[in-house]
Amino acid sequence: MSPHPSPSFTDVVAARMSRRNVLLSGALAVAAAGLSASPASARVRTGTGPGGAGPDTAELGFTAVPAGDADAVTLPAGYTAQTLAPWGQPIRAGGPAWRKDGSGSAADQALQIGSHHSGTHFFPLHRGPEGSRRGMLVINHESADPALLHHDAGTGAPAGDRVAKELAAQGVSVLEVELTGRGSWRVLDSRRNARITGTSPVTFSGPVGADHPALRTGRPAAGTLSNSGYGVTPWGTYLACEENTNAWFGTADPSWQPTRTQRRYGLSANGHGKRWHEADPRFDLAVNGNEPHRYGWVVEIDPFAAHRTPVKRTALGRFNHSSAAVTESGGRAVVYGGDDQDGGYLYKFVGDGPWKAHRSRGRSPLDHGTLHVARFGEDGTGRWLPLSHGQGPLTTALGWRDQADVLLRAREAADALGATSLDRPQQITVGPNSRDVYCALANGTGGHHPGQGSGSPRDTNPYGHVVRWREEDGAGAHDGFSWDVVVLGGDQAQGEGVLPGAGTFGSPKGLTFDAAGRLWIQTGISNHAVSQADHKDLGNNAVLVVAPRGEVRRFLTAPRGAEVTAAVLTPDMRTMFVSIQHPGERTAAWGEPTPENPRAVSDWPDRDPAGRPRSATVVVRRTDGGVIGAR
């Protein structure tokens, strides 16, 4: 949460529009129209029909799935789901087999698909139709749940073994996959398959280079952690986003006190109760105060040569990266990212020259450019403020040593510039038929001070919403933009605090456009809230689709205890890869797993009475082979 008296999105939105106006601004007209469209002319509508007469329903060709709490992946009639890449599946033939009792070792896990599937993308291996039949599937692994990862929930295993397995379960999986003649997908036994874990070699590039004093600990840099969102570059690489990496650090040293920067980055003696510092001094804040500086970056990976050392691109700044949406402006790379915390900021990196020119000289386009942070105005406009050393308050006289220092302390730099705090920025995506950019805001209080509202058009914001902006130049290189709130989450049955016409969903986290302009929303309501109180009618987490003219339908619901963390399509839009994260995790509604009964909440996807739930990426297809979501 930002301690700086910067404006919150609550204050800005409240000044811009009344509750009634926000409802009317729910017109998405997603990628087909811009911010100039009259908000009153089209509202976001919830729908249940299969698509019939009239333009309002012609764009969606399925009957909406009702909200529900089944322990299953539920889809409309005419669709099927196939489990393709579950946690623990070996990445190569002959690799260590999945042990359903959780007794596998750290060495086993390092050769298996990781846990907590998150950001996911499909990279075609061929041009044309074959590109939708074979490619590289890249999957982030955001975390590790001791209650399910370990045979004994981590309570009895030697601490070093426990931590090693939790490190091996995180990172990224890279898998070659193909569509078979029978209409199902399979993971190939390919030399391209790879695992990147919390102990894999990594390097740094950009203003904060590998030899920077702030990164020195006396041991080689290793691993990527808490990989949540992602991005894809025009030159074909994958960007894994490190988020909430402060969770893994702590110390038992009673004399340790956090610095201002450590506090701003959420570091504390207890961390998030992970206790890694008890077994590995790498995560002990009193021993290695610089180790946290090695995390919180965007990590570039070549999906076609994933055995090459991943590179952390420091020009994009250090914070809880929830997304790295890449587009182009005049040939320059533009990268949008959000800081996933209550009161987090929205950032934009703009390259200093054409990315092709940088690449031709053997340089990364992501190492050369300027990072900016957003300030939203009450009049529906906004400015991108450069995080540049020597400009404004970011001077040596005010305690900023150089540009590397600004990027290492990007949150503090944004505080100093008076950026607008937001309600947990999540995935960002650029419309396929326009230059509009969309960001999911999950929920929260906006990180503002007491009495300032909640970072939402509503008095409180337990449900989240989607904000859209258009750059002044229409492409991303200029400093100005116009913005609006376009989709509101909510439970209409609750009435109070929920606007009529709001979508019946909560905590939007993932956003994906298909080539037809449909916006696919993935939700991640926290397990303490699923089916509870003001979320009781929303059911399990879900995938929803918003048609270009504004209708919203629920397409998929997830198993119990799970978030939906990705929904990505092949180029022909006939296959959707959906990642399901932490099914069976502790919930307020269904209890918690135990060593004696790891299936207390869920037994998806295996349905094995001697097994345990597993995060997985599933394949969704139509039984007739048609385009997903279409008529």
XYZ file of C-alpha atoms in Angstrom:
631
model
C 0.000 0.000 0.000
C 1.353 3.376 -0.979
C 2.264 5.602 1.972
C 2.517 8.630 -0.262
C -0.354 11.168 -0.367
C -0.831 10.581 -4.082
C -4.307 10.520 -5.631
C -6.249 7.269 -5.497
C -8.358 6.064 -8.387
C -11.381 6.325 -6.090
C -10.957 10.042 -5.726
C -10.366 10.525 -9.434
C -13.348 8.431 -10.540
C -15.652 9.965 -7.940
C -14.803 13.418 -9.210
C -15.208 12.395 -12.842
C -18.590 10.739 -12.729
C -21.479 9.864 -10.495
C -22.550 6.283 -9.841
C -25.159 6.573 -12.541
C -22.596 7.825 -15.036
C -20.267 4.938 -14.261
C -23.073 2.522 -15.005
C -23.608 4.147 -18.374
C -19.892 4.101 -19.103
C -20.129 0.341 -18.941
C -20.582 0.339 -22.683
C -17.685 -1.738 -23.833
C -18.002 -1.627 -27.602
C -14.793 -3.412 -26.870
C -12.346 -3.095 -29.696
C -14.668 -1.889 -32.381
C -15.240 1.568 -30.921
C -13.207 4.059 -28.972
C -13.632 6.365 -26.008
C -15.565 8.754 -28.197
C -18.528 6.374 -28.228
C -21.456 7.716 -26.238
C -21.537 5.926 -22.872
C -25.301 6.124 -22.812
C -25.659 4.490 -26.196
C -24.701 0.958 -25.205
C -24.467 -0.763 -21.858
C -22.758 -3.912 -20.790
C -25.543 -6.485 -20.690
C -25.560 -9.880 -19.128
C -26.986 -12.605 -21.335
C -27.960 -16.249 -21.228
C -29.212 -17.023 -24.713
C -27.452 -19.060 -27.364
C -27.404 -16.167 -29.796
C -30.346 -15.390 -31.993
C -32.124 -12.582 -33.765
C -30.763 -9.091 -33.616
C -27.288 -7.613 -33.492
C -27.015 -7.732 -29.694
C -26.726 -11.519 -29.537
C -25.308 -12.449 -32.931
C -21.691 -12.315 -31.789
C -21.869 -15.108 -29.188
C -22.912 -18.620 -30.083
C -23.337 -20.489 -26.816
C -25.717 -20.625 -23.892
C -24.155 -19.022 -20.827
C -23.050 -21.305 -18.021
C -24.785 -20.409 -14.749
C -22.803 -19.494 -11.671
C -22.137 -22.655 -9.704
C -19.976 -24.389 -7.141
C -19.380 -27.761 -8.797
C -15.935 -29.281 -8.371
C -15.372 -29.399 -12.109
C -14.551 -27.395 -15.200
C -18.036 -26.587 -16.447
C -18.597 -25.518 -20.068
C -21.553 -24.797 -22.370
C -23.143 -27.615 -24.307
C -21.069 -28.489 -27.350
C -17.705 -27.882 -25.651
C -15.208 -30.272 -24.082
C -12.290 -29.872 -21.682
C -9.164 -32.050 -21.733
C -6.510 -31.956 -19.015
C -3.252 -31.408 -20.904
C -0.519 -30.260 -18.526
C -1.144 -30.943 -14.826
C 1.261 -30.232 -11.991
C 3.741 -33.086 -11.552
C 3.605 -34.489 -15.081
C 7.185 -35.168 -16.305
C 8.301 -32.795 -19.049
C 10.173 -35.566 -20.905
C 9.566 -39.271 -21.413
C 11.418 -41.262 -18.799
C 11.290 -38.415 -16.301
C 10.221 -38.942 -12.692
C 6.611 -40.046 -12.502
C 3.945 -38.137 -10.601
C 3.555 -39.399 -7.046
C -0.026 -38.895 -6.022
C 0.788 -39.046 -2.310
C 3.001 -35.950 -2.566
C 6.185 -37.841 -1.704
C 8.171 -36.752 -4.773
C 11.507 -35.064 -4.142
C 12.768 -31.620 -5.124
C 14.889 -33.265 -7.819
C 11.742 -34.931 -9.185
C 9.811 -31.668 -9.162
C 12.529 -29.864 -11.121
C 11.889 -32.283 -14.011
C 8.106 -32.063 -13.791
C 5.520 -29.429 -14.632
C 5.361 -26.901 -11.802
C 2.452 -25.963 -9.555
C 0.074 -23.008 -9.370
C -0.338 -22.540 -13.118
C -0.697 -18.867 -14.011
C 0.087 -16.794 -17.122
C 0.098 -19.021 -20.205
C 0.806 -18.495 -23.900
C 0.909 -20.562 -27.092
C 3.681 -19.871 -29.640
C 3.065 -21.481 -33.061
C 5.959 -23.442 -34.537
C 4.741 -23.005 -38.110
C 3.039 -20.419 -40.278
C -0.422 -20.912 -41.678
C -2.892 -23.573 -40.543
C -0.166 -25.773 -39.044
C 0.588 -22.954 -36.616
C -2.652 -23.752 -34.802
C -1.803 -27.434 -34.547
C 1.697 -27.414 -33.089
C 3.606 -24.993 -30.924
C 5.291 -24.156 -27.651
C 3.058 -23.816 -24.613
C 4.647 -21.668 -21.896
C 3.156 -21.752 -18.386
C 4.034 -19.653 -15.350
C 4.038 -21.274 -11.907
C 3.177 -18.657 -9.339
C 3.533 -20.369 -5.991
C 3.696 -23.587 -4.004
C 1.092 -24.693 -1.465
C 2.782 -26.803 1.261
C -0.528 -28.398 2.213
C -0.717 -30.106 -1.196
C 2.881 -30.093 -2.437
C 4.220 -32.253 0.398
C 3.169 -35.675 1.646
C 2.854 -34.336 5.189
C 1.844 -30.783 4.275
C 5.435 -29.778 4.949
C 5.151 -30.239 8.697
C 7.584 -33.109 9.113
C 9.951 -32.907 6.161
C 13.468 -31.582 6.815
C 13.305 -27.842 6.271
C 15.953 -27.846 3.536
C 14.138 -30.524 1.521
C 10.826 -28.730 1.921
C 12.189 -25.403 0.693
C 14.044 -27.041 -2.197
C 10.842 -28.659 -3.452
C 8.893 -25.417 -3.131
C 11.596 -23.650 -5.143
C 11.443 -26.370 -7.799
C 7.654 -26.098 -8.064
C 7.815 -22.431 -9.081
C 9.118 -20.753 -12.224
C 8.097 -21.586 -15.786
C 7.358 -24.713 -17.856
C 8.013 -24.744 -21.610
C 6.320 -27.594 -23.490
C 6.003 -28.553 -27.132
C 2.401 -29.538 -27.804
C 0.438 -30.710 -30.821
C -3.108 -31.404 -31.923
C -3.578 -35.050 -32.846
C -5.714 -36.400 -35.637
C -8.266 -37.488 -33.039
C -8.912 -33.896 -31.989
C -7.064 -34.050 -28.678
C -3.810 -32.343 -27.701
C -0.680 -33.937 -26.290
C 2.655 -32.853 -24.809
C 5.494 -34.109 -26.998
C 8.715 -35.681 -25.770
C 10.701 -32.774 -27.184
C 14.214 -31.472 -26.661
C 12.629 -28.035 -26.563
C 10.789 -28.872 -23.334
C 12.304 -27.170 -20.307
C 11.764 -26.164 -16.696
C 12.994 -22.900 -15.231
C 12.779 -22.977 -11.431
C 13.625 -20.977 -8.347
C 17.221 -22.204 -8.567
C 17.906 -22.002 -12.317
C 20.717 -19.710 -13.511
C 19.531 -16.213 -14.455
C 21.212 -12.973 -15.450
C 20.371 -9.268 -15.468
C 20.504 -6.667 -18.209
C 19.745 -2.978 -18.457
C 20.547 -0.166 -16.017
C 20.706 -2.607 -13.085
C 23.285 -4.989 -14.507
C 24.389 -8.306 -13.059
C 27.400 -6.652 -11.398
C 25.439 -3.820 -9.784
C 26.316 -3.390 -6.080
C 22.646 -3.730 -5.072
C 22.583 -7.264 -6.528
C 25.754 -8.521 -4.865
C 25.310 -11.227 -2.239
C 28.435 -13.342 -2.607
C 26.606 -16.061 -4.527
C 25.415 -16.355 -8.143
C 21.965 -15.039 -8.970
C 19.470 -17.862 -9.265
C 15.876 -18.449 -10.101
C 12.636 -16.726 -10.845
C 9.785 -16.717 -8.330
C 6.090 -15.903 -8.055
C 5.585 -15.740 -11.825
C 2.065 -14.505 -12.391
C 1.287 -12.471 -15.507
C 3.154 -12.477 -18.787
C 3.763 -10.742 -22.077
C 4.846 -11.572 -25.616
C 7.308 -9.485 -27.623
C 7.112 -8.743 -31.373
C 10.394 -10.659 -31.758
C 8.845 -13.824 -30.346
C 10.025 -14.050 -26.742
C 8.040 -14.649 -23.564
C 8.034 -12.229 -20.634
C 7.409 -13.845 -17.232
C 6.354 -11.408 -14.516
C 7.643 -11.773 -10.954
C 5.008 -10.796 -8.397
C 4.778 -10.889 -4.573
C 8.343 -12.135 -4.201
C 8.553 -10.516 -0.769
C 6.507 -13.465 0.528
C 9.519 -15.779 0.562
C 11.830 -13.661 2.725
C 12.088 -13.292 6.495
C 14.464 -13.508 9.423
C 14.653 -14.759 12.990
C 17.192 -12.096 13.944
C 15.504 -9.868 16.548
C 17.892 -7.020 15.772
C 16.886 -6.766 12.123
C 14.895 -3.670 11.195
C 13.614 -2.946 7.680
C 14.869 0.036 5.743
C 12.372 2.431 4.198
C 12.755 0.694 0.839
C 12.311 -2.755 2.376
C 9.105 -1.615 4.060
C 7.862 -0.128 0.801
C 8.425 -3.498 -0.871
C 6.560 -5.414 1.833
C 9.538 -7.128 3.461
C 9.150 -8.145 7.097
C 10.673 -10.551 9.599
C 7.739 -12.965 9.287
C 7.266 -12.590 5.543
C 4.138 -14.498 4.566
C 4.888 -17.290 6.989
C 6.837 -19.335 4.424
C 9.860 -19.678 6.763
C 12.329 -20.290 3.932
C 14.910 -18.262 5.820
C 15.095 -20.983 8.470
C 16.537 -23.433 5.942
C 18.213 -21.278 3.300
C 20.254 -18.175 4.246
C 19.607 -16.844 0.756
C 16.175 -15.785 2.043
C 17.311 -14.466 5.433
C 16.965 -10.689 5.407
C 19.537 -10.285 8.161
C 22.099 -12.293 6.176
C 21.381 -11.270 2.569
C 19.743 -7.874 2.484
C 20.433 -7.571 -1.245
C 18.808 -10.864 -2.263
C 15.293 -9.342 -2.557
C 16.688 -6.886 -5.137
C 17.121 -9.849 -7.476
C 13.358 -10.383 -7.672
C 10.387 -8.321 -8.767
C 11.499 -8.040 -12.397
C 10.251 -9.037 -15.845
C 12.109 -12.128 -17.078
C 12.663 -12.663 -20.812
C 12.658 -16.275 -22.039
C 13.077 -17.649 -25.560
C 10.264 -20.232 -25.865
C 12.017 -21.928 -28.779
C 15.333 -22.197 -26.915
C 14.295 -22.161 -23.273
C 17.531 -23.813 -22.122
C 19.259 -20.479 -22.686
C 19.731 -18.403 -19.546
C 16.682 -16.210 -18.821
C 17.346 -12.475 -18.592
C 15.763 -10.105 -16.079
C 15.085 -6.825 -17.903
C 15.693 -4.142 -15.313
C 14.702 -1.124 -17.431
C 11.090 -2.221 -16.819
C 11.455 -1.506 -13.080
C 11.150 -3.567 -9.893
C 7.697 -4.125 -8.395
C 4.957 -6.783 -8.324
C 4.695 -7.196 -12.089
C 1.238 -8.499 -12.950
C 1.534 -8.034 -16.711
C 3.909 -7.053 -19.501
C 1.682 -6.209 -22.451
C 3.839 -5.304 -25.445
C 2.783 -3.223 -28.420
C 4.576 -0.949 -30.898
C 4.650 2.793 -31.498
C 6.561 4.014 -34.528
C 8.554 0.796 -34.465
C 9.448 1.229 -30.800
C 8.534 -1.344 -28.174
C 5.953 -0.164 -25.639
C 5.389 -2.316 -22.541
C 2.481 -1.809 -20.122
C 2.658 -3.241 -16.623
C 0.825 -3.027 -13.314
C 1.994 -3.366 -9.716
C -0.282 -5.954 -8.094
C -0.816 -4.561 -4.643
C -3.542 -2.555 -2.982
C -2.685 0.935 -4.136
C -0.367 -0.259 -6.878
C 0.552 1.859 -9.854
C 0.265 1.507 -13.625
C 3.511 1.713 -15.628
C 4.567 2.096 -19.251
C 8.006 1.538 -20.789
C 8.754 3.216 -24.128
C 11.799 2.158 -26.128
C 14.227 4.831 -27.285
C 14.404 3.593 -30.874
C 12.974 1.033 -33.298
C 13.180 -2.428 -31.798
C 14.353 -3.927 -35.079
C 17.329 -1.549 -35.129
C 18.269 -2.541 -31.583
C 18.006 -6.218 -32.453
C 20.129 -5.791 -35.585
C 22.905 -4.393 -33.375
C 22.673 -7.286 -30.928
C 20.943 -5.211 -28.252
C 17.712 -5.859 -26.407
C 14.948 -3.325 -27.122
C 13.894 -3.780 -23.489
C 17.199 -2.417 -22.158
C 16.940 0.980 -23.833
C 14.066 3.310 -23.067
C 12.147 5.161 -20.374
C 9.794 3.840 -17.710
C 6.729 5.974 -16.913
C 3.967 5.852 -14.293
C 0.342 6.931 -14.766
C -1.517 9.814 -13.187
C -5.260 9.800 -13.903
C -7.100 13.122 -14.101
C -10.646 13.894 -13.011
C -11.573 15.070 -16.508
C -10.990 11.687 -18.142
C -7.470 12.457 -19.256
C -4.170 11.312 -17.831
C -0.415 11.743 -18.065
C 2.511 9.364 -18.158
C 5.220 10.661 -15.819
C 8.808 9.628 -16.661
C 10.813 7.843 -13.969
C 14.030 9.466 -15.127
C 16.946 10.300 -12.873
C 17.622 14.007 -12.741
C 14.056 15.009 -13.611
C 11.581 16.442 -11.094
C 12.133 15.069 -7.594
C 14.310 12.152 -8.774
C 17.605 13.962 -8.273
C 20.860 13.186 -6.530
C 20.196 16.018 -4.097
C 16.974 14.305 -3.025
C 18.588 10.912 -2.501
C 18.405 9.236 -5.912
C 21.874 8.034 -6.882
C 21.317 7.211 -10.552
C 18.852 5.639 -12.982
C 19.523 2.172 -11.599
C 18.495 3.416 -8.153
C 15.260 4.826 -9.595
C 14.394 1.460 -11.173
C 15.341 -0.569 -8.099
C 13.030 1.663 -6.072
C 10.380 2.199 -8.736
C 7.563 2.282 -6.186
C 9.230 5.045 -4.207
C 9.975 6.947 -7.403
C 6.304 6.709 -8.398
C 5.331 7.896 -4.915
C 7.563 10.933 -5.346
C 5.940 11.785 -8.689
C 2.406 11.634 -7.287
C 1.154 8.740 -9.406
C -2.430 7.490 -9.033
C -2.909 4.438 -6.803
C -5.169 1.692 -8.157
C -7.075 -1.366 -6.944
C -4.583 -4.163 -7.621
C -3.742 -3.800 -11.333
C -3.735 -7.175 -13.084
C -3.479 -8.312 -16.694
C -3.288 -5.657 -19.406
C -4.201 -6.212 -23.037
C -4.373 -4.125 -26.208
C -7.471 -4.299 -28.393
C -6.880 -6.081 -31.721
C -8.906 -3.654 -33.849
C -8.064 -0.405 -32.087
C -5.302 1.168 -30.017
C -7.312 1.011 -26.799
C -5.579 -0.591 -23.826
C -7.464 -2.450 -21.081
C -6.401 -3.257 -17.513
C -8.200 -5.472 -15.006
C -8.335 -4.069 -11.466
C -9.036 -6.993 -9.142
C -10.406 -5.355 -5.976
C -9.205 -3.439 -2.959
C -9.218 -0.072 -1.286
C -6.991 1.821 -3.687
C -4.204 2.086 -1.138
C -5.424 5.515 -0.147
C -5.720 7.003 3.296
C -8.767 6.610 5.579
C -11.785 8.508 4.348
C -10.655 8.703 0.716
C -12.800 5.891 -0.663
C -11.858 2.591 -2.221
C -10.204 2.971 -5.602
C -13.550 2.256 -7.236
C -16.622 3.994 -8.643
C -18.397 2.450 -5.628
C -18.100 3.098 -1.915
C -16.245 -0.185 -1.535
C -14.675 -2.342 -4.211
C -14.812 -6.050 -3.400
C -15.582 -6.961 -7.023
C -13.156 -5.032 -9.224
C -13.572 -3.510 -12.670
C -11.825 -2.935 -15.990
C -10.359 0.418 -16.995
C -9.584 1.413 -20.581
C -7.398 4.155 -21.994
C -6.333 5.466 -25.383
C -2.960 7.051 -25.947
C -2.800 10.615 -27.215
C -0.953 9.531 -30.361
C -3.044 6.401 -30.710
C 0.006 4.186 -30.357
C 1.718 4.594 -27.000
C 4.726 6.879 -27.385
C 3.191 10.154 -26.177
C 2.669 11.251 -22.577
C -1.085 11.907 -22.639
C -4.081 9.575 -22.683
C -7.864 9.529 -22.212
C -9.529 6.950 -19.998
C -12.800 5.472 -18.779
C -14.175 2.638 -16.632
C -15.838 0.131 -18.961
C -16.771 -3.057 -17.087
C -17.869 -3.362 -13.461
C -17.856 -6.602 -11.513
C -20.580 -7.290 -8.986
C -23.248 -9.571 -7.569
C -26.574 -8.108 -8.608
C -28.409 -10.193 -6.015
C -26.699 -8.271 -3.244
C -28.160 -4.925 -4.215
C -26.270 -2.535 -1.949
C -23.041 -1.307 -3.484
C -23.722 -3.113 -6.756
C -24.822 -1.193 -9.818
C -27.582 -2.543 -12.056
C -26.054 -3.738 -15.287
C -22.778 -4.733 -13.685
C -21.368 -8.037 -14.829
C -22.111 -10.908 -12.458
C -18.516 -11.725 -11.621
C -15.806 -10.652 -9.215
C -12.079 -9.953 -9.141
C -11.186 -9.812 -12.839
C -7.548 -10.814 -13.230
C -6.939 -12.014 -16.769
C -7.892 -10.253 -20.006
C -7.513 -11.749 -23.470
C -8.818 -10.474 -26.796
C -9.455 -12.858 -29.638
C -9.031 -11.839 -33.263
C -12.772 -11.183 -33.596
C -12.686 -8.546 -30.850
C -14.258 -10.607 -28.079
C -12.769 -9.901 -24.647
C -12.240 -12.950 -22.425
C -12.138 -12.185 -18.694
C -10.678 -14.617 -16.181
C -11.542 -14.192 -12.496
C -9.647 -14.817 -9.284
C -11.912 -14.237 -6.283
C -9.919 -15.066 -3.160
C -10.859 -18.302 -1.440
C -11.834 -16.512 1.752
C -14.587 -14.777 -0.270
C -15.806 -17.429 -2.753
C -19.455 -18.285 -1.995
C -19.354 -16.087 1.098
C -21.391 -13.015 2.057
C -21.458 -10.527 -0.807
C -19.927 -13.075 -3.198
C -22.348 -15.897 -2.439
C -24.190 -15.723 -5.763
C -21.109 -15.433 -7.965
C -20.131 -19.079 -7.628
C -16.684 -20.420 -8.406
C -14.166 -18.453 -10.417
C -14.890 -18.280 -14.098
C -14.118 -17.249 -17.658
C -16.530 -14.702 -19.096
C -16.649 -13.252 -22.583
C -17.696 -9.746 -23.584
C -18.946 -9.388 -27.145
C -17.846 -6.318 -29.136
C -21.289 -4.777 -28.641
C -21.225 -5.244 -24.910
C -23.014 -8.463 -23.925
C -21.373 -10.511 -21.154
C -21.773 -14.295 -20.825
C -20.171 -16.774 -18.493
C -18.323 -19.385 -20.554
C -16.552 -21.579 -17.991
C -16.544 -22.181 -14.257
C -13.577 -23.601 -12.363
C -13.310 -26.349 -9.745
C -13.553 -25.570 -6.044
C -10.745 -23.559 -4.529
C -9.327 -22.584 -7.937
C -8.662 -19.369 -9.806
C -8.734 -19.137 -13.590
C -5.394 -17.595 -14.472
C -5.183 -17.794 -18.265
C -7.324 -18.256 -21.360
C -5.355 -18.093 -24.602
C -6.383 -19.129 -28.114
C -4.580 -20.668 -31.050
C -4.450 -18.429 -34.152
C -7.448 -20.196 -35.704
C -9.422 -19.677 -32.447
C -10.461 -23.340 -32.410
C -8.472 -24.277 -29.299
C -8.357 -22.435 -25.992
C -5.744 -23.204 -23.342
C -7.140 -22.437 -19.883
C -4.962 -22.547 -16.772
C -6.559 -23.567 -13.483
C -4.618 -22.552 -10.374
C -4.661 -24.159 -6.903
C -7.847 -26.271 -6.991
C -8.473 -27.772 -3.573
C -6.800 -24.971 -1.669
C -8.217 -23.932 1.685
C -11.534 -22.110 1.377
C -14.021 -20.565 3.754
C -16.823 -22.445 1.990
C -15.441 -26.007 1.924
C -12.693 -26.203 4.524
C -9.048 -27.077 4.020
C -6.945 -30.034 2.885
C -5.029 -32.051 5.460
C -2.326 -34.733 5.203
C -5.030 -37.284 5.968
C -7.458 -35.863 3.421
C -5.847 -33.656 0.761
C -9.116 -33.936 -1.216
C -11.241 -32.188 1.424
C -12.010 -29.310 -0.949
C -11.412 -30.803 -4.410
C -10.264 -33.965 -6.144
C -9.991 -32.334 -9.583
C -8.713 -33.293 -12.117
C -7.744 -36.908 -11.367
C -10.758 -37.999 -9.282
C -8.360 -40.391 -7.564
C -9.472 -41.424 -4.047
C -5.801 -41.854 -3.135
C -4.605 -38.689 -4.882
C -4.755 -34.936 -4.456
C -5.918 -31.937 -6.505
C -3.547 -30.537 -9.113
C -3.228 -27.222 -10.882
C -3.410 -27.829 -14.627
C -3.706 -26.308 -18.067
C -6.727 -27.690 -19.885
C -7.665 -27.630 -23.555
C -11.135 -26.368 -24.455
C -12.558 -27.211 -27.881
C -15.906 -27.362 -29.606
C -17.194 -30.811 -30.393
C -17.816 -29.656 -33.975
C -14.311 -28.178 -34.280
C -15.616 -24.631 -34.668
C -14.396 -21.262 -33.433
C -14.497 -20.868 -29.660
C -17.316 -18.570 -28.540
C -18.682 -17.904 -32.029
C -21.976 -18.929 -33.602
